[in-house]
Coordinates of C-alpha atoms in Angstrom, one line a residue:
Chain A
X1 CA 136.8 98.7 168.0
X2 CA 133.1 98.5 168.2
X3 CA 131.2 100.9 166.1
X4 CA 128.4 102.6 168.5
X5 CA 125.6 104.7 167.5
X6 CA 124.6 108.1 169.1
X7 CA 122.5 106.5 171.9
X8 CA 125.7 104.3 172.9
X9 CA 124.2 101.0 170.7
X10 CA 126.5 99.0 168.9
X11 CA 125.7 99.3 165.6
X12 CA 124.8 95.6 164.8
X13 CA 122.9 93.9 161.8
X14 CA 121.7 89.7 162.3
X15 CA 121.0 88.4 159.3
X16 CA 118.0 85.6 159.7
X17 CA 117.8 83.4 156.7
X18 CA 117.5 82.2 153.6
X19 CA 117.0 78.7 155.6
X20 CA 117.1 79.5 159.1
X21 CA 116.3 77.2 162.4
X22 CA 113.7 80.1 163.6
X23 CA 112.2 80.8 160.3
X24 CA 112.2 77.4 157.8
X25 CA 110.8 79.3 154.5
X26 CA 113.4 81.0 151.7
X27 CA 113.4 84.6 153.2
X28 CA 116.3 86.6 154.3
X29 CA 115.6 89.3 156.8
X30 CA 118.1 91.4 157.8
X31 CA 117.5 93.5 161.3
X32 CA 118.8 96.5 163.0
X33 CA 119.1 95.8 166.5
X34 CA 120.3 98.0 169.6
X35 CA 120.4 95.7 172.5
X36 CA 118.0 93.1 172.3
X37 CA 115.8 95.4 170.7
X38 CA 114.9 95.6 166.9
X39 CA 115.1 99.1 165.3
X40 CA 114.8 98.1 162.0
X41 CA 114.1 95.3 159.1
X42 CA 115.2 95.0 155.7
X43 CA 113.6 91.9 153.6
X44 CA 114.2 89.6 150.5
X45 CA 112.7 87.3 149.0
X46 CA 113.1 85.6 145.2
X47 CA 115.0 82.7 146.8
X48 CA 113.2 80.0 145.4
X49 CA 111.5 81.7 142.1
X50 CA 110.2 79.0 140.0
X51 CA 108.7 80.4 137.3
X52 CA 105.1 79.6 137.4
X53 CA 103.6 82.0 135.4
X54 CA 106.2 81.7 132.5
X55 CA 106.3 78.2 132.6
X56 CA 101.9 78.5 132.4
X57 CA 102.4 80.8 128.9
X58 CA 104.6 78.3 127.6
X59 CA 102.2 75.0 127.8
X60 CA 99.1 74.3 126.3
X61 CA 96.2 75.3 128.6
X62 CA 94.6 71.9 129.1
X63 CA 98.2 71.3 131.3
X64 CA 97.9 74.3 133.3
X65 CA 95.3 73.1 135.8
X66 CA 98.2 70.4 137.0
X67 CA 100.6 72.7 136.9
X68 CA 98.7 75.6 139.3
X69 CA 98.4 72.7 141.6
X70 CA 101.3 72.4 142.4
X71 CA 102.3 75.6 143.2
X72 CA 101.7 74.9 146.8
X73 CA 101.4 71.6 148.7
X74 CA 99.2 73.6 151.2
X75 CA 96.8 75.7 148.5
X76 CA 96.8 73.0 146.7
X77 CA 93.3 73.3 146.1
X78 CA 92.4 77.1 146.1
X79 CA 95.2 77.6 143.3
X80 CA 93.8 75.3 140.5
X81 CA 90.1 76.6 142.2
X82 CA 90.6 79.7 140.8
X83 CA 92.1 79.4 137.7
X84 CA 89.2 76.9 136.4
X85 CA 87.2 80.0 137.9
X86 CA 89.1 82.5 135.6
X87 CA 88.9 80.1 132.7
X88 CA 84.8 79.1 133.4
X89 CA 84.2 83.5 133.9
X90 CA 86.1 83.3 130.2
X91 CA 84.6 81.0 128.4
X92 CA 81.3 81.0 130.0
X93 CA 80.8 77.8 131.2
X94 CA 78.0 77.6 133.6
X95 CA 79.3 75.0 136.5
X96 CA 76.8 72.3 138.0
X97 CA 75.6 73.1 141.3
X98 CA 77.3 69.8 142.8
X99 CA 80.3 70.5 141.4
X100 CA 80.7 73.8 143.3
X101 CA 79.6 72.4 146.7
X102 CA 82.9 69.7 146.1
X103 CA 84.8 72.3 145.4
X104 CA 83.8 73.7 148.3
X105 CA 84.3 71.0 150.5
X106 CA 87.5 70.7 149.8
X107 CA 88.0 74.4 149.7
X108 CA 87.3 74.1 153.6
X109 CA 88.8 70.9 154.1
X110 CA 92.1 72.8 153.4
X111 CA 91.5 75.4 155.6
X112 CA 90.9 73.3 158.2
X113 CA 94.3 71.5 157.8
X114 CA 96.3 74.3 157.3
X115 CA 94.9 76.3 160.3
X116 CA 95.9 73.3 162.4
X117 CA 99.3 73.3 160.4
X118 CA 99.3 76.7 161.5
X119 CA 99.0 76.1 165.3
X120 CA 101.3 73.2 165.6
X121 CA 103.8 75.8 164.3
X122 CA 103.1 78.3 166.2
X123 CA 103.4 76.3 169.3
X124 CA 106.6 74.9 168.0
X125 CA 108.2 78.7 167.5
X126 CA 107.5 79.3 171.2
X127 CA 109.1 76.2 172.8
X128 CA 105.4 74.5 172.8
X129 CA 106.3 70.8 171.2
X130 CA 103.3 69.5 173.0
X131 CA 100.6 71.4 171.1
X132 CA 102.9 71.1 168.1
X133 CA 101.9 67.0 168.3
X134 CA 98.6 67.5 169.1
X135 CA 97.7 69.5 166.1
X136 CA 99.6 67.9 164.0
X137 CA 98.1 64.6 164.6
X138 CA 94.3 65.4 164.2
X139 CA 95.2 67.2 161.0
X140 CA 95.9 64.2 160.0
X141 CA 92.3 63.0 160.5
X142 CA 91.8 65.9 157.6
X143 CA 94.7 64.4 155.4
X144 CA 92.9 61.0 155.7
X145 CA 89.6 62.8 154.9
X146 CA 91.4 64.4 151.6
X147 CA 92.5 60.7 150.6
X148 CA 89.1 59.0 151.5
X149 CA 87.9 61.5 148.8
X150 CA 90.4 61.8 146.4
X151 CA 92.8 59.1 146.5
X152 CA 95.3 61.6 147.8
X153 CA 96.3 63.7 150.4
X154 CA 98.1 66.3 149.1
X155 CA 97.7 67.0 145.5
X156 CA 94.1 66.2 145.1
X157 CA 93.3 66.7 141.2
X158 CA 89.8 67.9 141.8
X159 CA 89.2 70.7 139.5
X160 CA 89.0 70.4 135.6
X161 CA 87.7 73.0 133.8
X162 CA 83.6 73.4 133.7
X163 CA 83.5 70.7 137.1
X164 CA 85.1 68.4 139.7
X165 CA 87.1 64.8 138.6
X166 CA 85.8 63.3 141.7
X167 CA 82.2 62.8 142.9
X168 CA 81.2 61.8 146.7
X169 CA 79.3 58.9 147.5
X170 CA 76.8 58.6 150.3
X171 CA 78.7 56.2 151.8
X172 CA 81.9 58.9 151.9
X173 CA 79.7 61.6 152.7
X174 CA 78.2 60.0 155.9
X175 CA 82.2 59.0 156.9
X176 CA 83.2 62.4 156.4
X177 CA 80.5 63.8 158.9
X178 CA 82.1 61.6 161.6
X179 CA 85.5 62.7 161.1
X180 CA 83.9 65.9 161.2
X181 CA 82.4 65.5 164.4
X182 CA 85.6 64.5 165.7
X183 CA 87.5 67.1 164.4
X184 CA 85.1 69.9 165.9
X185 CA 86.0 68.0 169.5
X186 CA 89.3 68.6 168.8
X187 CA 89.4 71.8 167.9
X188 CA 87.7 72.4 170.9
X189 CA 90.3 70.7 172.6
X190 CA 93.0 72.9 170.9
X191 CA 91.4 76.2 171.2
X192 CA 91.0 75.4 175.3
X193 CA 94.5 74.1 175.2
X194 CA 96.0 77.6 173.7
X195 CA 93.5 80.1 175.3
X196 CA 93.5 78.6 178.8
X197 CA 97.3 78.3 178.8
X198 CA 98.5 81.6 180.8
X199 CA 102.4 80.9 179.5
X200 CA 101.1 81.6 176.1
X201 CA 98.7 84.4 176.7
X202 CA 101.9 85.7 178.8
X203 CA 104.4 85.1 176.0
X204 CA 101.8 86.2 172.6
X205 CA 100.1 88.8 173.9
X206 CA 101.0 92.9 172.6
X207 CA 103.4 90.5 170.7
X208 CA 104.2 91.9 167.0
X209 CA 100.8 93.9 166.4
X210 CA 99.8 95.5 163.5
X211 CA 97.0 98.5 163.5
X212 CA 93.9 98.4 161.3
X213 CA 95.5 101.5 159.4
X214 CA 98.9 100.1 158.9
X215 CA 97.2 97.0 157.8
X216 CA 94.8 98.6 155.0
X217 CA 97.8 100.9 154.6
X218 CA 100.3 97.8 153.6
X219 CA 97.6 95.8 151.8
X220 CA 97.3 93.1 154.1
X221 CA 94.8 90.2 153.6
X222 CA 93.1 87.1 155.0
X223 CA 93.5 86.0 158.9
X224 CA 96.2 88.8 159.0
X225 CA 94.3 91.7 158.3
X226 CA 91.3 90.2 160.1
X227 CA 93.3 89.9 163.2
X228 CA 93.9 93.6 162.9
X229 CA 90.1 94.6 162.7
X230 CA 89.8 94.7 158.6
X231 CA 86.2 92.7 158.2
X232 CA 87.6 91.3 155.5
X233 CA 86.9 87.9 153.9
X234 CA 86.9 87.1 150.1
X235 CA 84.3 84.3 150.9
X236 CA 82.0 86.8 152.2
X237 CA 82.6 89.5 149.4
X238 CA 82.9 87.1 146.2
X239 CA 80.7 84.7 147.1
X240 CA 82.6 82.2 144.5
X241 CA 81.9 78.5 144.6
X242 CA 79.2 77.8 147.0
X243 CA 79.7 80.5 149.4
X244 CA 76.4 82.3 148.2
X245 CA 74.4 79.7 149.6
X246 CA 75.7 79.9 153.3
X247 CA 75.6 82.5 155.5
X248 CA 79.0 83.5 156.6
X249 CA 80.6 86.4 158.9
X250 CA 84.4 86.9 159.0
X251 CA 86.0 86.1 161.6
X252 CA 87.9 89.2 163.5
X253 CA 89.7 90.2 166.2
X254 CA 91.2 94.2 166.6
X255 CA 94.4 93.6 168.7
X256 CA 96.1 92.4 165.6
X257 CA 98.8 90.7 167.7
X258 CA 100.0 87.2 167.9
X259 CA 96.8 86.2 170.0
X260 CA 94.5 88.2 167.8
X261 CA 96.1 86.2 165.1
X262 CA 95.0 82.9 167.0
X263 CA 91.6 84.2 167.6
X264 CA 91.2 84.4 164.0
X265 CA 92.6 81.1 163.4
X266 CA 90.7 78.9 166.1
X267 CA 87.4 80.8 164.9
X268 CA 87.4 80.1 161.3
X269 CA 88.8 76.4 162.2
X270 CA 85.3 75.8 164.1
X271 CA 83.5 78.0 161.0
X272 CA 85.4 75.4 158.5
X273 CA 84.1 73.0 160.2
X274 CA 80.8 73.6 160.3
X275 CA 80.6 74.5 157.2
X276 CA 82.1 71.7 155.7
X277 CA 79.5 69.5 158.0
X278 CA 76.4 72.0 155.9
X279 CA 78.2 71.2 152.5
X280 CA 78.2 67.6 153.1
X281 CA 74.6 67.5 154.6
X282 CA 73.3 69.9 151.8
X283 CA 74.9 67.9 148.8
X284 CA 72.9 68.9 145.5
X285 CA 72.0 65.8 143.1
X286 CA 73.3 65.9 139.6
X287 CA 76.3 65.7 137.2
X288 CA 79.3 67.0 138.5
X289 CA 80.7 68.2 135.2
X290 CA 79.7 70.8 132.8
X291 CA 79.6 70.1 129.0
X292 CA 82.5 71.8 127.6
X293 CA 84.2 71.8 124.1
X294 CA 88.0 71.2 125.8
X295 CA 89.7 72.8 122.4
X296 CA 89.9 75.9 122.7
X297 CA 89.2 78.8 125.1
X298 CA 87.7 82.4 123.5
X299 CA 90.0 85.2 123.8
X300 CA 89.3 87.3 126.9
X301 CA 90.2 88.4 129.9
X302 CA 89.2 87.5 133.6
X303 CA 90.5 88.5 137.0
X304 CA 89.1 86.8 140.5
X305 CA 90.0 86.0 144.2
X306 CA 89.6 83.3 146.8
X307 CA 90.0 83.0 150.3
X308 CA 93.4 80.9 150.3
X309 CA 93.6 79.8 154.1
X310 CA 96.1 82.7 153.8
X311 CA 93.8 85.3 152.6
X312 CA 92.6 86.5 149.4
X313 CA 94.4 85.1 146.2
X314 CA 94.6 86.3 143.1
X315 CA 94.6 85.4 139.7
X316 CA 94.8 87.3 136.6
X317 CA 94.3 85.1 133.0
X318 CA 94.3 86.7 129.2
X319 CA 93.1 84.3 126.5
X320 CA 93.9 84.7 123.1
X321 CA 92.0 82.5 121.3
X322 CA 94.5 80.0 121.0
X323 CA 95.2 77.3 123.6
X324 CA 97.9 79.0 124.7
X325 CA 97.6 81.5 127.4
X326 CA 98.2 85.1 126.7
X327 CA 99.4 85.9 130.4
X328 CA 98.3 84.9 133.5
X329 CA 99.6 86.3 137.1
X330 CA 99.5 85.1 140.2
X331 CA 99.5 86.6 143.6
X332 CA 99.4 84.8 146.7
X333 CA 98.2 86.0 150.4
X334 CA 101.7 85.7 151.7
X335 CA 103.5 88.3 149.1
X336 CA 100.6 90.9 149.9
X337 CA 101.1 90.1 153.4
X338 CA 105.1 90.4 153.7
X339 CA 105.2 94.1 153.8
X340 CA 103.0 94.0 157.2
X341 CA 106.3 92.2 158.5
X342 CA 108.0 95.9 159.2
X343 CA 105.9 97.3 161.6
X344 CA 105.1 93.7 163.5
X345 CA 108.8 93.4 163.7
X346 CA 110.5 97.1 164.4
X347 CA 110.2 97.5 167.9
X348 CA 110.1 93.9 169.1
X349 CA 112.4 91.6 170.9
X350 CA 114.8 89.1 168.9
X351 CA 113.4 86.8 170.9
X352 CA 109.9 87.5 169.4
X353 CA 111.1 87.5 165.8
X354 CA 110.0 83.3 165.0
X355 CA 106.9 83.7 166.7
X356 CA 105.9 87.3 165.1
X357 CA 107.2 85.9 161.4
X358 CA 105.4 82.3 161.7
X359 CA 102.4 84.6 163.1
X360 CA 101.1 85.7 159.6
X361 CA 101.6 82.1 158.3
X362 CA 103.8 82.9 155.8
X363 CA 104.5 80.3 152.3
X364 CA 107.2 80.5 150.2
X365 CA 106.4 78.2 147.8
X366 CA 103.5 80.2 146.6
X367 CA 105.6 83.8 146.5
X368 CA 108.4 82.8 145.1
X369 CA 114.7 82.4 141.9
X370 CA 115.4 78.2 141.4
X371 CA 118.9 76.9 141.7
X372 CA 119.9 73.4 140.4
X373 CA 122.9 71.4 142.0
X374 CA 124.1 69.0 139.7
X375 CA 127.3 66.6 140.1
X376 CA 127.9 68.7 143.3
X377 CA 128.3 72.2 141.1
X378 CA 125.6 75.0 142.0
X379 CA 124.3 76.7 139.0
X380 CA 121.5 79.8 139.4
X381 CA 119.0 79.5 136.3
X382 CA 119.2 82.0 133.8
X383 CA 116.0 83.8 131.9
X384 CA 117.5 81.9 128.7
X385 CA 117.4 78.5 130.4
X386 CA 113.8 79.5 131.8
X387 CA 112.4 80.5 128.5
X388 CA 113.9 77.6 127.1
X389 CA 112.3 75.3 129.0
X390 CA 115.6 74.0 130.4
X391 CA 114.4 73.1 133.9
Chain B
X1 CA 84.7 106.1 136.9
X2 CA 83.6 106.4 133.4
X3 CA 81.3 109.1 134.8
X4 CA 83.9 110.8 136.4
X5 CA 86.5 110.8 133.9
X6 CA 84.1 110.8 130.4
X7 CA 86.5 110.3 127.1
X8 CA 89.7 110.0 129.6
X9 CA 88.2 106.3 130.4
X10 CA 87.3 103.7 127.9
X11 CA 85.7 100.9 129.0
X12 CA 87.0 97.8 127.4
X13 CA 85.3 95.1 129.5
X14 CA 83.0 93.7 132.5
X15 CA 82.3 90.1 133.0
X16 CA 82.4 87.8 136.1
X17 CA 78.4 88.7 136.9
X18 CA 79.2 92.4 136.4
X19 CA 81.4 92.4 139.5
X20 CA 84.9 92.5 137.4
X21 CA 85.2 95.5 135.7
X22 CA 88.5 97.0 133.1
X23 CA 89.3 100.4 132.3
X24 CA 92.2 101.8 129.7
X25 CA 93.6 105.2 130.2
X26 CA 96.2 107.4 129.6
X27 CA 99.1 107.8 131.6
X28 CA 98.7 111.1 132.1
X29 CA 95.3 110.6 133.7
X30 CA 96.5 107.6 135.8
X31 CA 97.0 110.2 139.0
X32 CA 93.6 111.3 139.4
X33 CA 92.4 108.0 138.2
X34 CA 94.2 106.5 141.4
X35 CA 92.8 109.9 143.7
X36 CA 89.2 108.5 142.3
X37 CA 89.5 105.3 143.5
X38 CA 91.1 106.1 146.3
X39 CA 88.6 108.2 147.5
X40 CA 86.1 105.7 147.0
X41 CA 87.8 103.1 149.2
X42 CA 89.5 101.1 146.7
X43 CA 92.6 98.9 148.1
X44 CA 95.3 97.9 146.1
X45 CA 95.0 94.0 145.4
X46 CA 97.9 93.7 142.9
X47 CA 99.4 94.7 139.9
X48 CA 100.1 93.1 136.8
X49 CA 102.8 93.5 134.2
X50 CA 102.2 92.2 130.0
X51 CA 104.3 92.3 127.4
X52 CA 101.8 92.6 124.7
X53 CA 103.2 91.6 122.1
X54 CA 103.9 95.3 119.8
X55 CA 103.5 97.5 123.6
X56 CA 103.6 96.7 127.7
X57 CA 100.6 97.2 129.8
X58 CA 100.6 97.5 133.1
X59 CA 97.1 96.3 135.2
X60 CA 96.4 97.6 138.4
X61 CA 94.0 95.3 140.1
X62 CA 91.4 97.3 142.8
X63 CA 89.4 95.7 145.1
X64 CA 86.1 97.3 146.6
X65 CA 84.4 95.2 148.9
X66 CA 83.7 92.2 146.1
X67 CA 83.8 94.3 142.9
X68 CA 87.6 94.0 141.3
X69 CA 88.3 97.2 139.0
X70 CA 91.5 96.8 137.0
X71 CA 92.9 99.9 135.4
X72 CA 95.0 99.3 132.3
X73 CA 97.8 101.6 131.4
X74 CA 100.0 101.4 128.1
X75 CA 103.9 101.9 127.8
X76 CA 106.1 101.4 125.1
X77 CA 108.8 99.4 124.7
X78 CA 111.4 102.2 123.7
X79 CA 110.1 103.8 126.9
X80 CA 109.3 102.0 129.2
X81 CA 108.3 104.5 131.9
X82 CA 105.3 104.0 134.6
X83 CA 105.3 105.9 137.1
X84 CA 104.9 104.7 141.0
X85 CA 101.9 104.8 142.8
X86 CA 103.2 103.9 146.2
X87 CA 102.6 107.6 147.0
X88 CA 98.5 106.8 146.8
X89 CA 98.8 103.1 147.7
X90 CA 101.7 102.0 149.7
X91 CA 101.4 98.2 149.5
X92 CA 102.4 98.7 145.3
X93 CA 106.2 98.7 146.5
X94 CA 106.5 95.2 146.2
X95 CA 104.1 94.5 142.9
X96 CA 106.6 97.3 141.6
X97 CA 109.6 95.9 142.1
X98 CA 108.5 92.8 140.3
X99 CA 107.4 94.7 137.3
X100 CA 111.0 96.1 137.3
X101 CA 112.4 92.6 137.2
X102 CA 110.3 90.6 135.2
X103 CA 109.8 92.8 132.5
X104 CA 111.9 95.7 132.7
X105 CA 109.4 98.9 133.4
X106 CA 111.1 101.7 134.5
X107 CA 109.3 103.3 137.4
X108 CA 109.6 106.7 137.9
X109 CA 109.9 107.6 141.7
X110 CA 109.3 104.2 143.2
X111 CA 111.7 104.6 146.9
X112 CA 113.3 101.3 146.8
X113 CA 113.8 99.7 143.2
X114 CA 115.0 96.6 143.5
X115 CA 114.1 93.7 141.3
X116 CA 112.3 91.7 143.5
X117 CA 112.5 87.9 142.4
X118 CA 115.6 87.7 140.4
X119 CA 119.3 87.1 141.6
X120 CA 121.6 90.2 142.3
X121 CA 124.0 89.0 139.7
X122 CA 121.6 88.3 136.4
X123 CA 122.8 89.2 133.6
X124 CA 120.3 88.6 130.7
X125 CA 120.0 91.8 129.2
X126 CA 115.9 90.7 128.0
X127 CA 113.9 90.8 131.5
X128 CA 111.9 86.9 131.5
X129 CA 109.1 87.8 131.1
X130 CA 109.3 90.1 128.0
X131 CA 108.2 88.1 124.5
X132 CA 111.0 89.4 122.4

């Protein structure tokens, strides 16, 4: 026998996630549905918690750099960006002017690729393969970029504390303005091939809003809130790095729906850009490195943000005088940005529900309980084993 | 703030270029401390439990525009009682819920208390992120 509800529904809960075809991050949602319609959400996450911030109390600090860089094979930069940030505001370390313009570069650079990440995805959730390989294969232009300039593409080791590891020749410089160039054609190319398409427009648009109340209301931040109408970028604001020397305006829409949330996207892509063509063109002489006594660190405190491509990311870091840190926290776009989920979602169609959660670009990897599988037998990892070490 | 609130605000810090500034105050004051700010367009950025060592602390992190003002709050470990400001600032729920779990606050009010990162089934009676 079917339970029904008062308005003749069957009273039915789907469960989407951890690990789920439509929605390929460690989140569980769990929604209320009459018909095809969804009444309500329920959301948890913690499926993948690894730690970080313990594990950055329990090392000495001169290993912490590597290890914030790898909280996220997409932030990789911005993480480790502003923690040497926090650590510089602490000790005082005044940061050559070259060395910020790198760190800007690649600050941008990883916008760029993850906005185009973004689309591909996007496209992907709503049956688009097409513009999934499109974008997917001029980011890679951008991952080449990152190795020309690094030796890497992913994990880029660029900041140390008081500068940047790797300097920029002329010669890469003047190579990275041509794959510029043909970047900003091809973001051309993807903005016409999204905004002229009327299947998407048809399929996107109303889609999983979100009102410039709920989203000041629910804390939203980055592309998510500026989608909604919040004229809010941390760039603009902080002014960190080398932001102060360029004139920037964030980039909004006011629908805050799935095709406000492309606006966003396809307008800071050709800002990144730009941008990232000024840095290159505008590249200050001098060292690239402050002088810095790398012992120890004076006791203090410092709190700071950074426009993650995600929005605005925080992190909190307490010296003690030792070179150990006293506590530092972390909090990425995408946890501030989770709760915005409810009000996008109730409402909807299920049919909506990959586009509308992929729409805020969520990352996992940066919110989030680890589990190790070892000769075939799944074990959850206690606090003990954490504070231990045993990982 | 320190204007508004005179002896009920000490200032302990500002650095970052003048833009970060750190507040300590009672607990009983936290209410109209969060009204104040509120009123002056503050959004909640995030929140940010310590275990410091002989007390907990609990930061709440502000953001105006590009100024960050971080309110500090003590608790003790015997009581560990904060109480919720999802009432003034909605989008705490979550930063809540991790200060339940991580270091085992007990907050007074807050409408869904879940831990928010650790498993249903843990069992470690000393919250991860507490020093002792």
């Amino acid at each position: 026998m079917v339970d029904v509800n008062e308005r003749g529904f069957a009273n039915l809960k789907i469960p989407i996630g951890p690990s789920h075809p439509a929605l390929e991050e460690p989140a569980r949602f769990l929604f209320e549905v009459e018909g095809e319609k969804v009444i309500d959400v329920d959301y948890e996450i913690g499926f993948n918690h690894r730690s970080i911030e313990m594990l950055c109390q329990e090392r000495p600090f001169s290993k912490i750099v590597y290890l914030v860089e790898r909280i996220c094979g997409i932030c990789s930069h911005a993480h480790p960006l502003n923690h040497v940030e926090r650590v510089e505001d602490i000790a005082d370390i005044e940061v050559p002017e070259r060395a910020k313009y790198i760190r800007t570069i690649y600050a941008e650079l990883e916008r760029i690729h993850s906005h185009m990440l973004w689309a591909g995805i996007a496209g992907e959730e709503i049956g688009y393969h097409t513009l999934f390989m499109y974008t997917w294969r001029e980011r890679e232009k951008v991952l080449d970029l990152f190795e020309a300039l690094s030796g890497n593409r992913v994990m880029h080791g660029c900041n140390r504390i008081g500068g940047v590891k790797w300097n920029i020749s002329e010669e890469q410089a003047r190579s990275a303005l041509g794959a510029l160039t043909y970047l900003d054609t091809a973001a051309d190319k993807i903005a016409k091939a999204i905004l002229k398409d009327g299947n998407i427009a048809e399929r996107c648009k109303g889609v999983g809003s979100l009102s410039k109340e709920d989203a000041i209301r629910l804390g939203a931040v980055g592309p998510n809130a500026r989608a909604s109408g919040v004229p809010e970028d941390t760039r603009v604001m902080c002014k960190y790095a080398a932001y102060g020397d360029f004139d920037l305006e964030p980039q909004i829409a006011k629908d805050g729906d799935v095709v406000a949330q492309v606006l966003v996207r396809l307008a800071e892509l050709k800002q990144s850009i730009w941008l990232t063509k000024e840095l290159f063109a505008n590249l200050p002489d001098g060292p690239i490195q402050a002088e810095y006594d790398g012992d120890v660190i004076p006791p203090g405190r410092s709190v700071g943000r950074v426009e993650a491509p995600r929005g605005e990311l925080i992190h909190y870091v307490e010296t003690n005088g030792t070179n150990f840190f006293e506590r530092i926290k972390i909090r990425s776009p995408t946890l501030a940005n989770i709760p915005s989920y409810v009000p996008k979602l109730i409402g909807c169609q299920v049919a909506d529900i990959p586009i509308i959660a992929a729409s805020i670009d969520p990352c996992f990897s940066c919110t989030d309980r680890m589990t190790v599988i070892k000769d075939g037998k799944r074990k959850v990892v206690s606090g003990r084993d954490l504070k231990a070490g045993r990982i | 703030m320190k204007r508004s609130f005179e002896d009920a605000v000490q200032v302990i810090q500002a650095n970052h270029k003048g833009l970060n500034s750190y507040y300590r105050i009672t607990l009983d004051n936290l209410d109209a401390a969060l009204l104040f700010l509120k009123d002056e367009g503050a959004r909640l950025s995030t929140i940010t439990g310590k275990d410091a060592r002989d007390h907990l602390e609990v930061l709440y992190h502000f953001a105006i525009l590009g100024e960050l003002h971080t309110v500090i709050v003590e608790a003790s470990y015997e009581k560990p009682d904060v109480p919720t400001i999802t009432n003034h600032f909605p989008a705490a729920l979550l930063y809540e819920r991790e200060l339940i779990g991580l270091l085992g606050f007990n907050v007074l009010g807050i409408p869904d208390p879940r831990p928010l990162e650790l498993p249903p089934k843990y069992t470690d009676p000393t919250p991860p992120l507490r020093r002792v």
